[in-house]
CSV table of C-alpha atoms and ligand atoms in Angstrom, one decimal:
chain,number,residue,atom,x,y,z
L,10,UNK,CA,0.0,-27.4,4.5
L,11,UNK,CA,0.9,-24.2,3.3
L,12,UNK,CA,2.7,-24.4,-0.2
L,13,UNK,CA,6.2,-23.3,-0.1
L,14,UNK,CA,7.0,-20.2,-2.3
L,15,UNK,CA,9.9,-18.7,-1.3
L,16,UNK,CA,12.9,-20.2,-2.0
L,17,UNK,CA,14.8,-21.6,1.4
L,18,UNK,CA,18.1,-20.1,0.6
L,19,UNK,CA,16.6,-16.8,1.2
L,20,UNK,CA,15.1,-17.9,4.3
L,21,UNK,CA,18.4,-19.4,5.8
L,22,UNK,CA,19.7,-16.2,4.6
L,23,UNK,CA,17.7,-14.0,6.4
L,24,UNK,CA,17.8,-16.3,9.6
L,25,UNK,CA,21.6,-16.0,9.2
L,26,UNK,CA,21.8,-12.3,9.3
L,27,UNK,CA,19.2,-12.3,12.3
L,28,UNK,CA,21.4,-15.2,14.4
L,29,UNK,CA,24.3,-12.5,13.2
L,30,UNK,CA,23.2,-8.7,13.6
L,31,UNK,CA,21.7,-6.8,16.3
L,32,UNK,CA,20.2,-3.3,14.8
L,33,UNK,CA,17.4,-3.4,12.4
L,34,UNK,CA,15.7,-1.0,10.6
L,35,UNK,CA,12.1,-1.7,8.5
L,36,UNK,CA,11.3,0.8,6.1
L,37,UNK,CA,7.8,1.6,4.0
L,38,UNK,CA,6.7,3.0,1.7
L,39,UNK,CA,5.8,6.7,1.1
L,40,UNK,CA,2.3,7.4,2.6
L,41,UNK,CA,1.9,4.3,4.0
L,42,UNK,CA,-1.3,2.2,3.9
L,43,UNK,CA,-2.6,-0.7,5.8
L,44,UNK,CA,-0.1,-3.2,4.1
L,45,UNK,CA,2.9,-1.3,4.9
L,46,UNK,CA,2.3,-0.4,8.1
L,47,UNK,CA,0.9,-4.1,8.9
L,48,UNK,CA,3.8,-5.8,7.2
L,49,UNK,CA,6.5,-3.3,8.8
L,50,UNK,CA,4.6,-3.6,12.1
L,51,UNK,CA,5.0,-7.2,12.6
L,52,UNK,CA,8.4,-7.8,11.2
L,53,UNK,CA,9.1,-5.4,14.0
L,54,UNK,CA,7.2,-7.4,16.3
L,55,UNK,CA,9.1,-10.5,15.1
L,56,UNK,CA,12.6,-9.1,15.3
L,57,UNK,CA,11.9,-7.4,19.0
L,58,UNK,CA,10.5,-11.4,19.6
L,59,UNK,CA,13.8,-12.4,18.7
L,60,UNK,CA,16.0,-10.1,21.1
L,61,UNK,CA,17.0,-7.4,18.3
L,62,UNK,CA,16.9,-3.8,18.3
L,63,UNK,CA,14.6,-2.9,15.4
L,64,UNK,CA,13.0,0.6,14.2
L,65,UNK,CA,10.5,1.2,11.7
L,66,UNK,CA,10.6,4.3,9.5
L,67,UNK,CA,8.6,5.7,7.3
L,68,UNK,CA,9.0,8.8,4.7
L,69,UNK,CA,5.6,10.4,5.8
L,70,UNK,CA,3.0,9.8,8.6
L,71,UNK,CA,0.4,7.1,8.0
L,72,UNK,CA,-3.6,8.6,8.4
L,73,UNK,CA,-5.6,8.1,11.7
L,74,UNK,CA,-7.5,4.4,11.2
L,75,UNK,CA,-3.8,2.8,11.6
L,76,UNK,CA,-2.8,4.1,14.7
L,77,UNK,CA,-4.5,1.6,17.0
L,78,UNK,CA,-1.8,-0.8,15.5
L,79,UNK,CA,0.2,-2.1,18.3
L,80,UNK,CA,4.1,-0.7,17.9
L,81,UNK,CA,2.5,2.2,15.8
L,82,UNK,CA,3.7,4.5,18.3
L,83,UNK,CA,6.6,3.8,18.1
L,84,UNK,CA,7.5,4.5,14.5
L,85,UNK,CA,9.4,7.4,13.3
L,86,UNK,CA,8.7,9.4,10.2
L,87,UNK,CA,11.0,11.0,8.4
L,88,UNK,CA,8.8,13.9,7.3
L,89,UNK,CA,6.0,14.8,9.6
L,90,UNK,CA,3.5,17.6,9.8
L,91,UNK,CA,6.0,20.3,11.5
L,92,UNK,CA,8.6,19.2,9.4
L,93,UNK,CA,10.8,18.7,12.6
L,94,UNK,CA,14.4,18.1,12.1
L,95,UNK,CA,14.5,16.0,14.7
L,96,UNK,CA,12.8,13.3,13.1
L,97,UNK,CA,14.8,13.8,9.9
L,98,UNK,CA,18.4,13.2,12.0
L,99,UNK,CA,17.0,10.5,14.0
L,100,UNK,CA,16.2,9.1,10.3
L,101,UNK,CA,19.2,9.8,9.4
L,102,UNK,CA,21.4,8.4,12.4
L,103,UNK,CA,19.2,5.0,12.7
L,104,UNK,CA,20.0,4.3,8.7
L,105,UNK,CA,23.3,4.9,9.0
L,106,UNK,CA,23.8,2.8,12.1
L,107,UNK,CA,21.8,0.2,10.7
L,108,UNK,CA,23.2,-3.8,9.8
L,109,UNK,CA,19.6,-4.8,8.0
L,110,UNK,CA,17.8,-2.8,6.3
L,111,UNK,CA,13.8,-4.8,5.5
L,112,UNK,CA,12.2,-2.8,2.6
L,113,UNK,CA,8.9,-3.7,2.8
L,114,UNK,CA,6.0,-3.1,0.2
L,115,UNK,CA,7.8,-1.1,-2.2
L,116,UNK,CA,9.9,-2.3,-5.1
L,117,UNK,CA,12.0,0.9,-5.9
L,118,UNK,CA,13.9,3.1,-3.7
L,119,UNK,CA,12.2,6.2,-5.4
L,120,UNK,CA,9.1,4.7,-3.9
L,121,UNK,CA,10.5,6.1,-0.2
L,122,UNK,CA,11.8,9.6,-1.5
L,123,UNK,CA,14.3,11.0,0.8
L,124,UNK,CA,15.0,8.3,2.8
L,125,UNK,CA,16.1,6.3,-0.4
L,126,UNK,CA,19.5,8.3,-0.9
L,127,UNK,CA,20.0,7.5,2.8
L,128,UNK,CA,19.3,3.6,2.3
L,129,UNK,CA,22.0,4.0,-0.9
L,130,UNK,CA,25.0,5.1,1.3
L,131,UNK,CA,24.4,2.9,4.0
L,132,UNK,CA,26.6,0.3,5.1
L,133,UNK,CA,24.2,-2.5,6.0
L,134,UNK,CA,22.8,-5.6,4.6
L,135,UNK,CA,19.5,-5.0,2.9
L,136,UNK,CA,15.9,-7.3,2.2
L,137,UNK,CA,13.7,-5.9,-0.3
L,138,UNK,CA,10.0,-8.3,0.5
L,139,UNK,CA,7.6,-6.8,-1.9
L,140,UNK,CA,4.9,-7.9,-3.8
L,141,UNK,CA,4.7,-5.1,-6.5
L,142,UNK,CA,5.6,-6.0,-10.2
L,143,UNK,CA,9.5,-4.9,-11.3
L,144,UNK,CA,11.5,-5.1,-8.2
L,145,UNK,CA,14.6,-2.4,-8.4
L,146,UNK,CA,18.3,-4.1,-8.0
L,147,UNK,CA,19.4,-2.5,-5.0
L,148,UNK,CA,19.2,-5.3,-2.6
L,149,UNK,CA,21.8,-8.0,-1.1
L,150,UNK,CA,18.3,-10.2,-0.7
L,151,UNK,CA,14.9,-9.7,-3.1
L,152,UNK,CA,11.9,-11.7,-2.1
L,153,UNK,CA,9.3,-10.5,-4.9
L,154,UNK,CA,6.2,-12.2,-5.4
L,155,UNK,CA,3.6,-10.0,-7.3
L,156,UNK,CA,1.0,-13.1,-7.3
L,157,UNK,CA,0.7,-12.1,-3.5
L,158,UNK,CA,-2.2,-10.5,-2.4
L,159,UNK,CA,-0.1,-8.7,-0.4
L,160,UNK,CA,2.6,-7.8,1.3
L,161,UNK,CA,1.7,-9.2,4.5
L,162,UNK,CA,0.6,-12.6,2.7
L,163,UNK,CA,4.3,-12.8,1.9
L,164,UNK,CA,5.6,-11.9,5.2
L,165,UNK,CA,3.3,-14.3,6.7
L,166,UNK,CA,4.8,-17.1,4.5
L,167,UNK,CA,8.2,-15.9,5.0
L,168,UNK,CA,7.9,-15.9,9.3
L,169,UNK,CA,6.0,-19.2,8.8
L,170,UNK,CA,9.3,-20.6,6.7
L,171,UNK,CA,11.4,-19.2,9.4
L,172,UNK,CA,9.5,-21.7,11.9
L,173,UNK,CA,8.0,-18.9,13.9
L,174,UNK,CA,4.3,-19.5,13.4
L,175,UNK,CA,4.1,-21.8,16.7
L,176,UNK,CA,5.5,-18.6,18.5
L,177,UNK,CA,3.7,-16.0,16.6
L,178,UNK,CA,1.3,-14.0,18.4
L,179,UNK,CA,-1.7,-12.4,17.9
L,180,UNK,CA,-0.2,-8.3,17.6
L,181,UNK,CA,1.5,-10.3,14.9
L,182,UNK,CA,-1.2,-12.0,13.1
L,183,UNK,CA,-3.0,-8.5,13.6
L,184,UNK,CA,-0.5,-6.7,11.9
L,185,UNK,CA,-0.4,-9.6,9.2
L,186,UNK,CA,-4.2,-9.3,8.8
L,187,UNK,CA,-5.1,-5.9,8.3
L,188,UNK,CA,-2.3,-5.9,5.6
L,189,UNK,CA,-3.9,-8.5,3.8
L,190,UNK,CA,-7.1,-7.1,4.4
L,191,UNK,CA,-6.5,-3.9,3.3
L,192,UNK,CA,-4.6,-4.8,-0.1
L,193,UNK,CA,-7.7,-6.9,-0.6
L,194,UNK,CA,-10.3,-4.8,-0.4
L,195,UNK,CA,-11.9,-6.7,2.6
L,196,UNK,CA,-11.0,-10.2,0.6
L,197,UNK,CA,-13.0,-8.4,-3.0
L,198,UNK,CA,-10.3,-8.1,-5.4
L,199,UNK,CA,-6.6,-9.7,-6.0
L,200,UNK,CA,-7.8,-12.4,-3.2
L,201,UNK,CA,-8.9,-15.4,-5.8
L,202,UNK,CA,-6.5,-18.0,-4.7
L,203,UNK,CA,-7.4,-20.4,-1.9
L,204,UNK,CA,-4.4,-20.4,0.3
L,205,UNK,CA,-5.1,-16.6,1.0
L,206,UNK,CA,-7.8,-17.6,3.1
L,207,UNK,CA,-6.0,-21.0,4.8
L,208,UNK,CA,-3.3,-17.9,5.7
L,209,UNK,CA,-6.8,-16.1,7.1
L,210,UNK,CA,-7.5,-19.5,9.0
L,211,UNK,CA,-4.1,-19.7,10.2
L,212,UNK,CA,-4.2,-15.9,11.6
L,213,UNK,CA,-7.7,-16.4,13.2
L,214,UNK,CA,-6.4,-19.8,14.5
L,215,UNK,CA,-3.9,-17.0,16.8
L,216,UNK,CA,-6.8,-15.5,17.9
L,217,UNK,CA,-7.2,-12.4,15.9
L,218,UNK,CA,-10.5,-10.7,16.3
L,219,UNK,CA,-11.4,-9.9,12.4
L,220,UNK,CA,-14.5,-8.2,12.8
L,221,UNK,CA,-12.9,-5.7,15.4
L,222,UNK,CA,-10.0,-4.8,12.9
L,223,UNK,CA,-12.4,-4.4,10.1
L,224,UNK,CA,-13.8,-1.7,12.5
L,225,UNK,CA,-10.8,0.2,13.3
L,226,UNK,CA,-10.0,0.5,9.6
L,227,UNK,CA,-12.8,1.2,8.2
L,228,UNK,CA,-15.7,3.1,11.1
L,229,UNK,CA,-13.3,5.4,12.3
L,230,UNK,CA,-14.0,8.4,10.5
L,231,UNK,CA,-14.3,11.9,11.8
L,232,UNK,CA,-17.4,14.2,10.6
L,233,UNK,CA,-15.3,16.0,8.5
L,234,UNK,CA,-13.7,13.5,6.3
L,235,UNK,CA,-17.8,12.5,6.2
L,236,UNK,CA,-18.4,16.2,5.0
L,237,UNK,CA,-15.2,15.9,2.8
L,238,UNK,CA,-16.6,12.7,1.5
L,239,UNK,CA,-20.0,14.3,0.4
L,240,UNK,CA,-18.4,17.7,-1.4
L,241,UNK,CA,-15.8,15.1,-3.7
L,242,UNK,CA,-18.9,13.0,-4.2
L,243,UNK,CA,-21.1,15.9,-5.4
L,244,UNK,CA,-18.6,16.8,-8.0
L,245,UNK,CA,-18.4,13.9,-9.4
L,246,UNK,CA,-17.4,13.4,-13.3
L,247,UNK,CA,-19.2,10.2,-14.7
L,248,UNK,CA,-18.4,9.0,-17.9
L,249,UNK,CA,-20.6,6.3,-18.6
L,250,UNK,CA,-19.0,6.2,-22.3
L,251,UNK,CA,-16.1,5.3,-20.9
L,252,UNK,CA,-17.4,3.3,-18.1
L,253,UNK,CA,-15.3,6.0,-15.4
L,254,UNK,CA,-15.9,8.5,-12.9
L,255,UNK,CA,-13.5,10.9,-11.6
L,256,UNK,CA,-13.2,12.5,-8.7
L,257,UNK,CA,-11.4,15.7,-7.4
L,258,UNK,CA,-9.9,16.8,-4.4
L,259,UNK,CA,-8.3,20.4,-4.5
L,260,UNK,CA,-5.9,21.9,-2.1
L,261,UNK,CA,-8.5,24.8,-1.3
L,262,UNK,CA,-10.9,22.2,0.1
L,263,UNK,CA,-8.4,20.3,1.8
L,264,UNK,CA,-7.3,23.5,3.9
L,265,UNK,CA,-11.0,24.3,4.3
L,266,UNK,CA,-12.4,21.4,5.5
L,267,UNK,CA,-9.3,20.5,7.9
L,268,UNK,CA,-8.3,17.8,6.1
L,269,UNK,CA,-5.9,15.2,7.6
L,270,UNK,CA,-3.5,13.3,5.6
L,271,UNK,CA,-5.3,9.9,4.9
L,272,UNK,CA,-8.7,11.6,5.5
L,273,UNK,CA,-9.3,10.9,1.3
L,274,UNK,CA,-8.1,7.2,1.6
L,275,UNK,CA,-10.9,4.9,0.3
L,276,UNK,CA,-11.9,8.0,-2.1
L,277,UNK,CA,-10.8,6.4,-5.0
L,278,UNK,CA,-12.8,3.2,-5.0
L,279,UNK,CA,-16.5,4.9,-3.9
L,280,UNK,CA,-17.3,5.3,-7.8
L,281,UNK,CA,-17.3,1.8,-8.5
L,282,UNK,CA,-20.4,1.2,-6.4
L,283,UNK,CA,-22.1,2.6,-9.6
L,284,UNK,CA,-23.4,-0.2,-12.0
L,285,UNK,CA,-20.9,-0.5,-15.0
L,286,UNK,CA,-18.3,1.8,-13.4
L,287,UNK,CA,-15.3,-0.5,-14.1
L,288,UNK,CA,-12.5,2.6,-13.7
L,289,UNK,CA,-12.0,5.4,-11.5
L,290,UNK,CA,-9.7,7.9,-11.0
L,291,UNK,CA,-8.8,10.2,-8.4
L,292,UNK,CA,-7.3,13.1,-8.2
L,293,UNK,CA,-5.7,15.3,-5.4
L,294,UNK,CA,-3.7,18.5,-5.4
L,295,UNK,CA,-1.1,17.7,-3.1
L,296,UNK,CA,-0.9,19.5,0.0
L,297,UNK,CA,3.0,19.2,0.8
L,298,UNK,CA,4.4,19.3,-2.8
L,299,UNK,CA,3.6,21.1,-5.9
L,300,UNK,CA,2.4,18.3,-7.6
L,301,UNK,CA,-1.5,16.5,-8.5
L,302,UNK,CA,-1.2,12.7,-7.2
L,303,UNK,CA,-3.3,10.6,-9.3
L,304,UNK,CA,-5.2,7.0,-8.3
L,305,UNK,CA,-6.9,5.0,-10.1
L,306,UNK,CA,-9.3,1.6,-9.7
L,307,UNK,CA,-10.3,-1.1,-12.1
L,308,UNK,CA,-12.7,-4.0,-12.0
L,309,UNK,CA,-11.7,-7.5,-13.4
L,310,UNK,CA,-9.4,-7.2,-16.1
L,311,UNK,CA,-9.2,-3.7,-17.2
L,312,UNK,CA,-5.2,-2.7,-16.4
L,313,UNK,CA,-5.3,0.3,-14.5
L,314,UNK,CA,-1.7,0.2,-14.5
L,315,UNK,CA,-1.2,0.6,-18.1
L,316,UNK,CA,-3.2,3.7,-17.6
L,317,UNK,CA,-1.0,5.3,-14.8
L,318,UNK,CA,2.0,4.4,-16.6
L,319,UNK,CA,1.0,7.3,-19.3
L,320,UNK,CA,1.3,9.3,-16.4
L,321,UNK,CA,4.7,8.1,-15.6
L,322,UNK,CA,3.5,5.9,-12.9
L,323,UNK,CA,2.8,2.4,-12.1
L,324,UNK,CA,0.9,0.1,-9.5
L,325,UNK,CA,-1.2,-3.3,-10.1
L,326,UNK,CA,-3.5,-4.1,-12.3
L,327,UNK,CA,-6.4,-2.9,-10.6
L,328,UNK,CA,-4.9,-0.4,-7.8
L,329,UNK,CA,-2.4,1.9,-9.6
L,330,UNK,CA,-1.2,5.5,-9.6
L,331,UNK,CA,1.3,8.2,-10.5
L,332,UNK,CA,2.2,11.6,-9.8
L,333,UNK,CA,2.3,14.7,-12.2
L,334,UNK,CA,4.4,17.8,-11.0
L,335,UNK,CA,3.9,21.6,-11.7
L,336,UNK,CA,0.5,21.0,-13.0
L,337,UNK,CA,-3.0,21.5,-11.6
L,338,UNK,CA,-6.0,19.2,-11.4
L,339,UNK,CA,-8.1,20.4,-14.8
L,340,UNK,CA,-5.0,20.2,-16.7
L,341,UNK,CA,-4.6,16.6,-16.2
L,342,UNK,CA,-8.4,15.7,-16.0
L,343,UNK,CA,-8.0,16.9,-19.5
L,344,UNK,CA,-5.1,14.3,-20.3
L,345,UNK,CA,-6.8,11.6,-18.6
L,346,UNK,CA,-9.8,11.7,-20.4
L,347,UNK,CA,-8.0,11.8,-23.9
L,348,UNK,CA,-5.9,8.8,-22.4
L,349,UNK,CA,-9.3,7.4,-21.7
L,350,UNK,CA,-10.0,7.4,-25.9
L,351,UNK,CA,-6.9,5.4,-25.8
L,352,UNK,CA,-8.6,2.4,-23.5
L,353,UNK,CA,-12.4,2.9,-25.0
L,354,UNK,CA,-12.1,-1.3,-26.8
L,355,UNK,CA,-10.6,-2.4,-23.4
L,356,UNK,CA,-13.4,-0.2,-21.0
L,357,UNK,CA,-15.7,-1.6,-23.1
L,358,UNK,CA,-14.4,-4.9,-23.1
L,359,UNK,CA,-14.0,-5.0,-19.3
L,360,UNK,CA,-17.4,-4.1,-18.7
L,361,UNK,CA,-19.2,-6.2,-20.8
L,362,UNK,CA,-17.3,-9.0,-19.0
L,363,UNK,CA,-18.4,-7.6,-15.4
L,364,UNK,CA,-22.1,-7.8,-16.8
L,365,UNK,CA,-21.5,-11.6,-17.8
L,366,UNK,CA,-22.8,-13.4,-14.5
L,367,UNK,CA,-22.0,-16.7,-15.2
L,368,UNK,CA,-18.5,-15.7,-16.1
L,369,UNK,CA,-18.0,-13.7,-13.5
L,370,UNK,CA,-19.3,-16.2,-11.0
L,371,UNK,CA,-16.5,-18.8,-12.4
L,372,UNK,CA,-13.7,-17.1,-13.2
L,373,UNK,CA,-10.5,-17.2,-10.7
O,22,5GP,P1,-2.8,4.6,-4.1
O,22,5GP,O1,-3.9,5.0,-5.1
O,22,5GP,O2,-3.4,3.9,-3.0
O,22,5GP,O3,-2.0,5.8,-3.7
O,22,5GP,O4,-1.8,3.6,-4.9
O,22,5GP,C1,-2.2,2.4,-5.3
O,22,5GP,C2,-1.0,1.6,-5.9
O,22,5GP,O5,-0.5,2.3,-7.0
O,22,5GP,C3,0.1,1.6,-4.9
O,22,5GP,O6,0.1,0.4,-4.1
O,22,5GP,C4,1.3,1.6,-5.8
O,22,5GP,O7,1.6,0.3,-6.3
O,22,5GP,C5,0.9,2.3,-7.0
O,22,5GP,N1,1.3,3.8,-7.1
O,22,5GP,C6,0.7,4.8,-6.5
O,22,5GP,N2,1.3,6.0,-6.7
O,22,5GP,C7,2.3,5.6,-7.6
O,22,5GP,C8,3.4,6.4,-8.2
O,22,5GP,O8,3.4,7.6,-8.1
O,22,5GP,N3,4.2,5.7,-9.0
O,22,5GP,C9,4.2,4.3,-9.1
O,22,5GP,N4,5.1,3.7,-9.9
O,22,5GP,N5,3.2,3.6,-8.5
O,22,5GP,C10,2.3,4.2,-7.8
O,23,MN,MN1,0.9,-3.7,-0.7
């Protein structure tokens, strides 16, 4: 049996406003990953199940290797490469027409940009199911769990508390999976608890196809993100006092190489296939606004978070990241590794624990 988490008056709440309303709308996050596309996906899935007219938005498009999602297609973004206005009114006119408004995989409106001042002035009810630390106050029902691996863990707990698992179906459990998946690291970090994988049972028990997803995500590259992935490799900052690498990514070579939104995803984590690598950071001139977008990586307990907060951002413990305008790439390469002196006990710390095998081999 699956352990209950969530409390049942938010379930018979939800279940009351779906017996009661008709328009939907499911919202993630700005530049969306596998989570929030997964999770938004099959909430949408669920709700169309259920005879309601539901649309997912999202701020900005969502790279390449999510695509193949089923509903994908029909998702509108409120910013998209031609900057169409279209997309920015239909936005606007599905928001304000709205009676639910899900919020999925974010915990602050700020976390969807534009689209958060439209979520403020509308007149609907509104369901904030995250699983990021801090959840904002800005919703009539918050379902916040940071112990989930993910989003999608949650949502599946949340449609199985509804009583829909007998009726789920596999686009569902799909959607659910590569969520979960994809949070996860393929099942190698934030994934130590048990139940994560009965949920994985329960998905392939619909008749999901695992290794098929785990394609799609992850072998469907072009050359040039390939190329792309070389060059930001080559340039590599390691710092094996501090037990980090960095990495770079400038708006030149993004233009250059033909670079697709999405096409650096996975950047971020390459460094820490080098032996007693515990951090990583990543950094990207943005391409849209004039800002550098910073990620960062940990290993086992090192808190990557505390790290982004400096930057006046946030995350998990070991995926986290901020966003610093008006500045370029050296300039906060330079902070970052000063910032770093600020973390040498903990890096050090951290690392010696990744070396201890018997630990490591026990430890949740
Ligand atoms: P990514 O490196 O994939 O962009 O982000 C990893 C995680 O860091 C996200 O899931 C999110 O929790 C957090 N994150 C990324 N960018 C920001 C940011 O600018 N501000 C905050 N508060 N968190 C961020
Ligand atoms: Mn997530």
């Amino acid at each position: 049996m699956l352990q209950t988490i969530i409390d049942p008056q938010s379930v018979s709440q939800f279940a009351a406003w779906v017996e009661q309303y008709q328009k939907f709308v499911i919202l993630g996050h700005t530049s969306p990953d596998g989570d929030a596309v997964g999770s938004t996906l099959a909430l949408y899935h669920y709700l169309q199940s259920k005879g309601k007219q539901a649309q997912v938005v999202m701020p900005n498009v969502f790279p390449d290797f999510l695509k193949w999602l089923p509903g994908s297609d029909s998702v509108i973004f409120y910013r998209n490469a031609s900057r169409s206005r279209k997309n920015v009114e239909r936005v606007e006119q599905v928001i304000r027409e709205a009676e639910v408004i899900c919020c999925l995989d974010f915990n602050e409106l700020s976390r969807i940009d534009e689209v958060g001042a439209l979520v403020e002035q509308a007149d609907a009810k509104i369901l904030l199911l995250d699983h990021h630390l801090n959840p904002g106050d800005f919703a009539d029902l918050t379902i916040s769990f940071p112990t989930q691996s993910s989003t999608c863990e949650l949502l599946f707990r949340f449609l199985y508390d509804l009583g829909h698992y007998e009726e789920m179906t596999v686009t569902e459990a799909a959607c659910i999976y590569t969520g979960m998946m994809t949070d996860t690291g393929g099942f190698t970090f934030n994934s130590t608890r048990g139940e994560i994988f009965y949920i994985v049972g329960l998905l392939l028990d619909k008749g999901i196809n695992k290794d098929v997803i785990y394609r799609k995500v992850n072998n469907s590259y072009t050359a040039a993100r390939l190329h792309l992935q070389g060059e930001v490799l080559s340039r590599m900052t390691y710092l094996p006092k501090y037990h980090t690498a960095i990495l770079e990514l400038s708006k030149e070579q993004q233009e250059r190489q033909d670079y697709h939104r999405g096409d650096s995803e996975g950047f971020v984590n390459l460094p820490l296939g080098i032996k007693d690598v515990i951090f990583t950071c990543f950094l990207r001139e943005d391409t849209e606004r004039d800002q550098v977008k910073l990620s960062f990586r940990s290993i086992g307990d090192f808190p990557s978070q505390e790290v982004a907060k400096r930057f006046g951002g946030g995350g998990h413990l070991n995926a986290s990241g901020a966003e610093r305008p008006q500045t370029t790439i050296a300039q906060v390469k330079k902070e970052f590794i000063k910032v770093l002196a600020d973390f040498k006990e903990q890096l050090d710390e951290a690392c010696k624990a990744e070396q201890r095998v018997s630990f490591k081999l026990s430890k949740r």
